[in-house]
Coordinates of C-alpha atoms in Angstrom, one line a residue:
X1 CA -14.0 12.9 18.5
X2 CA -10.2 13.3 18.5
X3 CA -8.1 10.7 17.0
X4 CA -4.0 11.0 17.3
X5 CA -2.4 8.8 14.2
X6 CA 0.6 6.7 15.1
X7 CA 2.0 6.6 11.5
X8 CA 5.6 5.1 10.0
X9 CA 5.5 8.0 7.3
X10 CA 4.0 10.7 6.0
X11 CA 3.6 12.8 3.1
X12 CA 6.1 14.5 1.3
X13 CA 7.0 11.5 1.0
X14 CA 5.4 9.0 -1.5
X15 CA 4.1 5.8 -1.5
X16 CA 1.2 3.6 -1.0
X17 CA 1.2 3.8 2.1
X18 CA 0.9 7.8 2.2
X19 CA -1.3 7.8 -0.1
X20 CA -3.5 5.7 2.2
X21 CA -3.2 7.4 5.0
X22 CA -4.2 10.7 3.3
X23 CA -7.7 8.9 1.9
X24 CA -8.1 7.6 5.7
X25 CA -7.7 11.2 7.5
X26 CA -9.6 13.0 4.4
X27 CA -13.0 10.8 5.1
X28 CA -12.7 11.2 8.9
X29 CA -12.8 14.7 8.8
X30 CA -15.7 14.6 6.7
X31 CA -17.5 12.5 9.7
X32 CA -16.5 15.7 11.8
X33 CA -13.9 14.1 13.6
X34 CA -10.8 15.6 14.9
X35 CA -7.3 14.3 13.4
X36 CA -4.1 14.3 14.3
X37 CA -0.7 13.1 13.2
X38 CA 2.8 12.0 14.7
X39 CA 6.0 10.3 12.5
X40 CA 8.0 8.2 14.0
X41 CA 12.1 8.1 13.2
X42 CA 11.8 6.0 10.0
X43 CA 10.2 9.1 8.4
X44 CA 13.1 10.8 6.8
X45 CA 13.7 14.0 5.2
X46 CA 12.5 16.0 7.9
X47 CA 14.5 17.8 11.4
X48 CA 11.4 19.7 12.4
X49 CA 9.5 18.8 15.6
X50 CA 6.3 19.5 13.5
X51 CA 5.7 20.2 10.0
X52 CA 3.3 21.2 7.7
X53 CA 2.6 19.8 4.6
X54 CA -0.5 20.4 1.9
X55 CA -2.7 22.0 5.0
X56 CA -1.5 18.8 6.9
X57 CA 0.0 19.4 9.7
X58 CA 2.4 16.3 11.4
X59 CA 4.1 16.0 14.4
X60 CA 7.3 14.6 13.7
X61 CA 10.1 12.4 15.8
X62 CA 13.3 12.6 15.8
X63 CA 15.9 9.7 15.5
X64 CA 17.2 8.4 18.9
X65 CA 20.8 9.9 20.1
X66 CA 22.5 6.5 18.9
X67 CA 21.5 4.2 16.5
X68 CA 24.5 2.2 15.8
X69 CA 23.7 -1.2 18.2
X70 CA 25.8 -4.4 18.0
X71 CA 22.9 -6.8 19.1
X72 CA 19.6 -7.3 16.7
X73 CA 16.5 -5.7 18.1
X74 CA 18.6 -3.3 20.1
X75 CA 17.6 -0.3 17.3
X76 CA 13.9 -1.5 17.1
X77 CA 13.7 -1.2 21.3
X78 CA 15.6 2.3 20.9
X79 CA 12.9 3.4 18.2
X80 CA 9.6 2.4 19.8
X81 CA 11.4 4.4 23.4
X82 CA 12.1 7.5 21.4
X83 CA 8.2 7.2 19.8
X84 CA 7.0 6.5 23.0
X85 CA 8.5 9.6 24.7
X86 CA 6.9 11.7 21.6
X87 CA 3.8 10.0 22.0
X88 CA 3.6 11.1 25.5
X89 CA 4.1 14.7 25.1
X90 CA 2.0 15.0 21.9
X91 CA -1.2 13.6 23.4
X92 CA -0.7 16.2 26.4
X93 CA -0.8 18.7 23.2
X94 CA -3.6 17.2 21.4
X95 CA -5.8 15.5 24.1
X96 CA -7.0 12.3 21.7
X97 CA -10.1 10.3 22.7
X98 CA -8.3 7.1 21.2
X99 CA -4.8 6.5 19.4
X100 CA -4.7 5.1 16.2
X101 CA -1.5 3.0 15.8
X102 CA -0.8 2.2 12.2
X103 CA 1.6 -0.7 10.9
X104 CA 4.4 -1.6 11.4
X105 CA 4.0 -3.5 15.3
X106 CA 7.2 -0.5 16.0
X107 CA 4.1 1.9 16.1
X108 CA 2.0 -0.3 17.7
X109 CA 3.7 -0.9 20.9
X110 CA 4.5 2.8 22.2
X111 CA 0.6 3.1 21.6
X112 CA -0.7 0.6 23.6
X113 CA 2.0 1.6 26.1
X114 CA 1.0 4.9 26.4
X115 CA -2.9 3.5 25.9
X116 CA -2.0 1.6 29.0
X117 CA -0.8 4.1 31.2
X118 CA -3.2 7.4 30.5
X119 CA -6.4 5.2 30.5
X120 CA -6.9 6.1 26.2
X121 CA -8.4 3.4 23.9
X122 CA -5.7 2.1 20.9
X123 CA -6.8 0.9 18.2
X124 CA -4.2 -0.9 16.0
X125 CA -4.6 -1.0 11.7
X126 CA -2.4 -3.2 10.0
X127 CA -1.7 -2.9 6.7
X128 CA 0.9 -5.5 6.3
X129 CA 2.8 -7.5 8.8
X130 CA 6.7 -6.4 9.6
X131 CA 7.9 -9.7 9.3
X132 CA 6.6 -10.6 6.0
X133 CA 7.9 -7.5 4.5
X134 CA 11.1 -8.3 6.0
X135 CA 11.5 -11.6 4.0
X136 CA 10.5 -9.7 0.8
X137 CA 13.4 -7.0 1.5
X138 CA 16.0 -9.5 2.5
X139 CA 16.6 -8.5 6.1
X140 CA 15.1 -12.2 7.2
X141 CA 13.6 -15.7 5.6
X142 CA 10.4 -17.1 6.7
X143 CA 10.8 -19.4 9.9
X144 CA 14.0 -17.8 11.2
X145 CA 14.4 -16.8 15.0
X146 CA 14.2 -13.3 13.9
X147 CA 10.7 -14.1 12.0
X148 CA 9.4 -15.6 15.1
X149 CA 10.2 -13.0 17.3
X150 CA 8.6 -10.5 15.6
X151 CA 5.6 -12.8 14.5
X152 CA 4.9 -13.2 18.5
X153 CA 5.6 -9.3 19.2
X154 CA 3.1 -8.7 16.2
X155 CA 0.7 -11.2 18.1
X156 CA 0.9 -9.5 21.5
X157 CA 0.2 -6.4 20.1
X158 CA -3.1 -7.8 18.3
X159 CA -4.3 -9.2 21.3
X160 CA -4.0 -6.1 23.6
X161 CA -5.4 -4.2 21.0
X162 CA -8.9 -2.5 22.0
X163 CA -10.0 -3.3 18.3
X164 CA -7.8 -4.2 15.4
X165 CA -8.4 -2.8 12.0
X166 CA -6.7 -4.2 8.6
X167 CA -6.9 -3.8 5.2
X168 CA -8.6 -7.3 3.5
X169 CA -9.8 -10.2 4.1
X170 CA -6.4 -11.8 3.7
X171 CA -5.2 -10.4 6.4
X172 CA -8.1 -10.4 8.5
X173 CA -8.2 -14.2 8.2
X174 CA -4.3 -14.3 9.4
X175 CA -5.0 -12.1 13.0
X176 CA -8.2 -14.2 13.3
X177 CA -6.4 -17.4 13.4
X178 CA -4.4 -16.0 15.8
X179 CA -6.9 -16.4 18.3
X180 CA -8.6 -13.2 18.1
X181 CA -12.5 -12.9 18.3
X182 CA -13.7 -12.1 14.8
X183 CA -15.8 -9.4 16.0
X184 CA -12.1 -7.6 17.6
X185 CA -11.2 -7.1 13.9
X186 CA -12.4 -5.1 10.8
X187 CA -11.5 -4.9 7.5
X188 CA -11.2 -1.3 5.8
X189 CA -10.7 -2.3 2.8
X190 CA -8.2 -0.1 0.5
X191 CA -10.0 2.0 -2.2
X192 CA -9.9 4.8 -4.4
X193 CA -11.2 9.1 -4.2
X194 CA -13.7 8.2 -7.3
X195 CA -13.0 12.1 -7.5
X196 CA -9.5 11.8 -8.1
X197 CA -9.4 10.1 -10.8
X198 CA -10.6 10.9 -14.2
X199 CA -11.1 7.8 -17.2
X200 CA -7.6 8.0 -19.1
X201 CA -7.2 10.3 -21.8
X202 CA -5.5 10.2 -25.3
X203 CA -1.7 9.0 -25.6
X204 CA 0.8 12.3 -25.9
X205 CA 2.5 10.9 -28.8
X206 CA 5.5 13.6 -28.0
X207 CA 6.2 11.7 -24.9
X208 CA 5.7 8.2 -26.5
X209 CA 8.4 9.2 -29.0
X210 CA 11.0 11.1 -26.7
X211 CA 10.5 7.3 -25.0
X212 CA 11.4 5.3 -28.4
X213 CA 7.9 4.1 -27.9
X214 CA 5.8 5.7 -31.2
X215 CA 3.9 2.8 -33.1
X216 CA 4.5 0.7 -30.5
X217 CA 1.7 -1.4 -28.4
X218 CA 3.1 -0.5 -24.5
X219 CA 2.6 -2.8 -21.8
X220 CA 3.5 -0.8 -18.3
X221 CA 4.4 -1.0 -14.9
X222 CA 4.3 2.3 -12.5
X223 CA 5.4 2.0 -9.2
X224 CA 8.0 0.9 -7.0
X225 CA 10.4 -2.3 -8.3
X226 CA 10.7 -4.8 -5.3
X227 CA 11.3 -8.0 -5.7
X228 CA 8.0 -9.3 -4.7
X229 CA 6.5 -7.2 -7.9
X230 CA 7.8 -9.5 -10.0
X231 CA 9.2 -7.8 -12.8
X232 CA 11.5 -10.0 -13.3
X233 CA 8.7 -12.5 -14.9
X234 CA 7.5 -9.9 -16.8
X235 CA 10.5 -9.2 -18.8
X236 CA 11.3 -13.1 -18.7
X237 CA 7.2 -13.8 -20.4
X238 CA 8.2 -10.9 -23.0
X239 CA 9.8 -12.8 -25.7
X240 CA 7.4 -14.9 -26.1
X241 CA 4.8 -11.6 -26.2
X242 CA 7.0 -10.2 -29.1
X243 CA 7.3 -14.0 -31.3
X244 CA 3.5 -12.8 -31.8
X245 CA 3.0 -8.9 -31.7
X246 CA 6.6 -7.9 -32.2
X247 CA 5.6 -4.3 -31.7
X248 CA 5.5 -4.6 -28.5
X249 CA 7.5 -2.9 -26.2
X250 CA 7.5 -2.9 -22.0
X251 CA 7.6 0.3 -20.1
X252 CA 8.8 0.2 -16.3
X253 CA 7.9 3.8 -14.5
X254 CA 9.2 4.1 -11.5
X255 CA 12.5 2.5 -9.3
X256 CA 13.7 1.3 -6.5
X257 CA 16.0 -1.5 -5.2
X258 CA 15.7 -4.1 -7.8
X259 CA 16.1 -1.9 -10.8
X260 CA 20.0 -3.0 -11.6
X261 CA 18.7 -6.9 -11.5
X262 CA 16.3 -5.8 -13.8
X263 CA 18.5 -3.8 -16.5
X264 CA 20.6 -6.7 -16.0
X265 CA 18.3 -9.3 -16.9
X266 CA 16.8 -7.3 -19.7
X267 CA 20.3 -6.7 -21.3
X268 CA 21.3 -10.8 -20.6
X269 CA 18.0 -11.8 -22.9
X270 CA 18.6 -9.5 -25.8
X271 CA 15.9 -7.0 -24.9
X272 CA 18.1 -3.6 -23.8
X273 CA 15.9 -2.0 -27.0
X274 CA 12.3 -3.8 -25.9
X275 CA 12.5 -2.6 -22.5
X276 CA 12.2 1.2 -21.6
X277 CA 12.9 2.1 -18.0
X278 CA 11.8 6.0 -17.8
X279 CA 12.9 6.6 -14.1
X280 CA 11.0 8.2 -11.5
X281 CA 8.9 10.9 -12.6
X282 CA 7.2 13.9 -10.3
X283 CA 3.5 12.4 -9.2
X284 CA 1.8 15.3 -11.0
X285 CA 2.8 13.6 -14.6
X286 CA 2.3 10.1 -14.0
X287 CA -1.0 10.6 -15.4
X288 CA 0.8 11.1 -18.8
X289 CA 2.8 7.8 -18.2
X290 CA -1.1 6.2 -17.9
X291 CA -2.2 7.5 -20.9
X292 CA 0.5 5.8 -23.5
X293 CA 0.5 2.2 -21.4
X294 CA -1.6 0.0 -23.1
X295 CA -2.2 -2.8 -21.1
X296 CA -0.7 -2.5 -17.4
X297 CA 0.9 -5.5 -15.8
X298 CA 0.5 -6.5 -12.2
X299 CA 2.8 -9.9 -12.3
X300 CA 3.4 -9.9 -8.0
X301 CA 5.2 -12.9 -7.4
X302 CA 3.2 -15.6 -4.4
X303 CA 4.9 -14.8 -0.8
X304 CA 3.0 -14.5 1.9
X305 CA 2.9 -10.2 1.7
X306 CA 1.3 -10.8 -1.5
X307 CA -1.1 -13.5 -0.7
X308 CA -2.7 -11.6 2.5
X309 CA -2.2 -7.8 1.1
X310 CA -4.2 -6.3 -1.7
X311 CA -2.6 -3.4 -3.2
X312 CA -3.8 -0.1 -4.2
X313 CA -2.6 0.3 -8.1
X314 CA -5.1 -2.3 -9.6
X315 CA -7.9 -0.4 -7.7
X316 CA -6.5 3.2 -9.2
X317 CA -6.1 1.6 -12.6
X318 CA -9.9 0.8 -12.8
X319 CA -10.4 3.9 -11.6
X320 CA -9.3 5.3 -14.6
X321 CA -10.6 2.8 -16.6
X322 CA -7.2 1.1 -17.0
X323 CA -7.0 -2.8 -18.8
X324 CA -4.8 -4.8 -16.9
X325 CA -3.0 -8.1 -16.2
X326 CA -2.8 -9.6 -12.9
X327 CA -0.9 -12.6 -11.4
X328 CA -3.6 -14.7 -9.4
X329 CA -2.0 -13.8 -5.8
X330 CA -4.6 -13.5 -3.0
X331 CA -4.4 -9.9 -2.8
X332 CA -5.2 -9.4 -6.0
X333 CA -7.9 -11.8 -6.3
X334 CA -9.9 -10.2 -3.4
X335 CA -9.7 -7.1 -6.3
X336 CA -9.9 -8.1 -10.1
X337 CA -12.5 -10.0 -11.0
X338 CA -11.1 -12.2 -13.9
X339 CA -12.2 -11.7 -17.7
X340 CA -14.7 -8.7 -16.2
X341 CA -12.6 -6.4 -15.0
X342 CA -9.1 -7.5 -15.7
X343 CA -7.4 -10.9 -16.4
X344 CA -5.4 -13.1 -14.1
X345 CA -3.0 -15.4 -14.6
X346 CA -1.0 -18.4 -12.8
X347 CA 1.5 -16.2 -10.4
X348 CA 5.5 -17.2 -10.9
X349 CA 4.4 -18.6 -14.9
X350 CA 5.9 -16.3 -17.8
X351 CA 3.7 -18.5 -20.1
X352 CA 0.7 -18.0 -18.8
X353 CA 1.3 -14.0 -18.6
X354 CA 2.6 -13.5 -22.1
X355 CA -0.8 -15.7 -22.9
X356 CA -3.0 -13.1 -21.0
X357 CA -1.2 -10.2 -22.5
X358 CA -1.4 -11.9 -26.1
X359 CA -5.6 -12.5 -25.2
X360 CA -6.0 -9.6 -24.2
X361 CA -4.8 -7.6 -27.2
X362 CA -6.5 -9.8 -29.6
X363 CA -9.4 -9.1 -27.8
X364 CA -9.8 -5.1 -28.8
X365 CA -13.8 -6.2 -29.0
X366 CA -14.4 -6.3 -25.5
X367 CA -12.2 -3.3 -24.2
X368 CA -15.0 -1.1 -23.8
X369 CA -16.6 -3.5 -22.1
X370 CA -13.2 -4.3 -19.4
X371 CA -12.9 -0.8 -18.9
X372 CA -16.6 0.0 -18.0
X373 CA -16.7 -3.0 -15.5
X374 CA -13.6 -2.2 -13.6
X375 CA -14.5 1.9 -13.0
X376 CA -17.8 0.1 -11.9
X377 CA -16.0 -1.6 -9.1
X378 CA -14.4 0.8 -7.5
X379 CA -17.7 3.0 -7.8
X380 CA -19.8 1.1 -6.3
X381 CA -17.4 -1.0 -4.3
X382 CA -14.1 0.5 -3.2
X383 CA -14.6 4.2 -2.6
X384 CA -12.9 5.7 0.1
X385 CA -16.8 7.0 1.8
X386 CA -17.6 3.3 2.1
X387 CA -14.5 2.3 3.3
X388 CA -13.7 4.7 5.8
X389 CA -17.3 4.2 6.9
X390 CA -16.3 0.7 8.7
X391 CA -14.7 2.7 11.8
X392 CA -17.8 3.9 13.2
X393 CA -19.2 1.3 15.1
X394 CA -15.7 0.2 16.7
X395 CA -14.8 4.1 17.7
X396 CA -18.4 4.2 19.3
X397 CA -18.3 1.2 21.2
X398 CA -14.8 2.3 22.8
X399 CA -15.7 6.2 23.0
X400 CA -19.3 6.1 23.4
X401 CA -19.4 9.9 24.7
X402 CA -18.1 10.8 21.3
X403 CA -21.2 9.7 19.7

């Protein structure tokens, strides 16, 4: 069977969504099915019309001739023509069996479009929804005009869908209630390569103390700082961490477009020499970052992105046998199974995670124990094999000839 992927981004780039999508492509080849790839505009860095990247190869987009519009919605119309048009010649390159549109609803559309017009089966996966993340970036609030216009485009697309796929239950519970059948929609749930990840190693003490961190117990955070993260209550819940274990000291990996607020906020409270922000770092030493956090903090504040969507960094943390802290959002409640394989705590509460830090560390007993459980789970439970698995029986049913 050959599948074409209508994808926001792609590798070089980084990010959980990439990361995804890589997982997805490596376990449908293994079922001996063909892939294929196309970008649209919003994936930058790149003039080529196709590229190659880590024996990947991508078809890529280019941006439309003009995208400076006066009118909102004007730039979104412009995008999904010039995908569209790519789409079109691509699958006379390719010759897919079915399109795979991937979120956001800008991929979605050309898809069914082109679906529509050459007689090929689209599936659509959705991973979050646009507006949601639009609220979390700024660019919107909940309820506006521009929310419900793109909630309703989001809906259409759904329901001319052949079969909708999405990421958790969360989600899957949201495009049911939408009035599509519960047999239209299938969860393929995020996991982890079990291969890919090893159980953490031992601490380099040369990079704890070129961080200011030697002696100290670290709590971390690796990843992306957006608002919805909520890393802001992590550094608000860490005085009261330090009044009882004041050798502790927070370590924030990563950046991104909160990461002034957050300097800010730790200078403001007195904690410029508790709070260690390392910058990005290359992907192939992050391990090393891993290996001196003690406890890692997932403190995601309660939205509606975080409620639906379960994230992939709690599910690679087990998989190295990470502990962890976890606000009690829906998305990571489908995940982290509290006091087994991590510990939860109220979401938006700095008391409540500075108590589930402070447990946790007094609690060096049953480590062993957290560690075991949680590389258990993603095992047995959330490996990409299993996962990826969940497509067959859809794909058949639209390209029985395939199978």
């Amino acid at each position: 069977m050959r599948i074409l992927h209508i994808l926001d981004h792609s590798i070089p780039l980084h990010s959980g969504y990439t990361f995804r999508t890589l997982s997805i492509l490596r376990e449908q080849r293994k079922l001996g099915w063909q892939t294929f790839h196309l970008t649209t505009p919003k994936h930058v860095g790149c003039e080529l019309a196709e590229e190659s990247v880590d024996g990947w190869h991508f078809y890529r987009t280019p941006a439309p001739a003009s995208t400076a519009v006066s009118l909102p919605g004007l730039g979104e119309m412009a995008l999904m023509r010039q995908v569209e048009k790519r789409l079109l010649e691509v699958v006379d390159l390719v010759k897919p069996d079915i399109l795979h549109g991937h979120s956001p609803v800008l991929n979605a559309v050309p898809a069914l479009r082109v679906g529509k017009r050459l007689g090929l089966p689209v599936v659509y996966e959705v991973r979050a929804f646009w507006e949601d993340a639009a609220v979390d970036h700024g660019t919107t609030s909940e309820g506006s005009l521009r929310y419900r216009l793109t909630r309703r485009l989001e809906t259409h697309a759904l329901k001319r869908a052949d079969h909708v796929f999405t990421i958790c239950e969360g989600l899957r519970s949201d495009i049911v209630a939408r009035g599509l059948p519960a047999a239209k929609v299938t969860v393929i749930p995020n996991a982890v390569d079990i291969d890919s990840f090893a159980v953490g190693g031992a601490a380099d003490a040369g990079l704890k103390e070129r961080l200011g961190l030697a002696g100290a117990t670290v709590i971390g955070f690796i990843g992306s700082f957006y608002a919805y993260e909520g890393l802001d209550l992590l550094i608000e819940a860490l005085p009261r961490i330090l009044v009882q274990r004041p050798e502790v000291r927070l370590l924030l990996v990563g950046g991104g477009p909160q990461e002034g607020a957050l300097k800010e906020q730790a200078a403001a409270l007195g904690l410029a020499d508790k709070v260690v922000f390392s910058g990005r770092v290359a992907h192939a030493e992050v391990p090393r970052y891993y290996d001196i956090v003690d406890v890692l903090a997932y403190p995601r504040h309660s939205m509606r992105l975080t409620e639906l969507v379960t994230p992939l960094k709690p599910l690679e943390a087990m998989a190295q046998g990470r502990l962890l802290v976890a606000s009690d959002v829906g998305g990571h409640r489908e995940l982290i199974r509290h006091a087994e394989t991590g510990m939860l705590f109220k979401a938006g509460d700095a008391a409540a995670l500075a108590g589930a830090v402070l447990q946790l560390l007094a609690q060096s007993d049953r480590w062993p124990e957290l560690r075991a459980a949680g590389r258990r789970f993603v095992e047995q439970e959330r490996n990409w094999r299993q996962s990826v698995a969940n497509y067959q029986a859809p794909f058949a049913r639209l390209v029985p000839s395939r199978f």
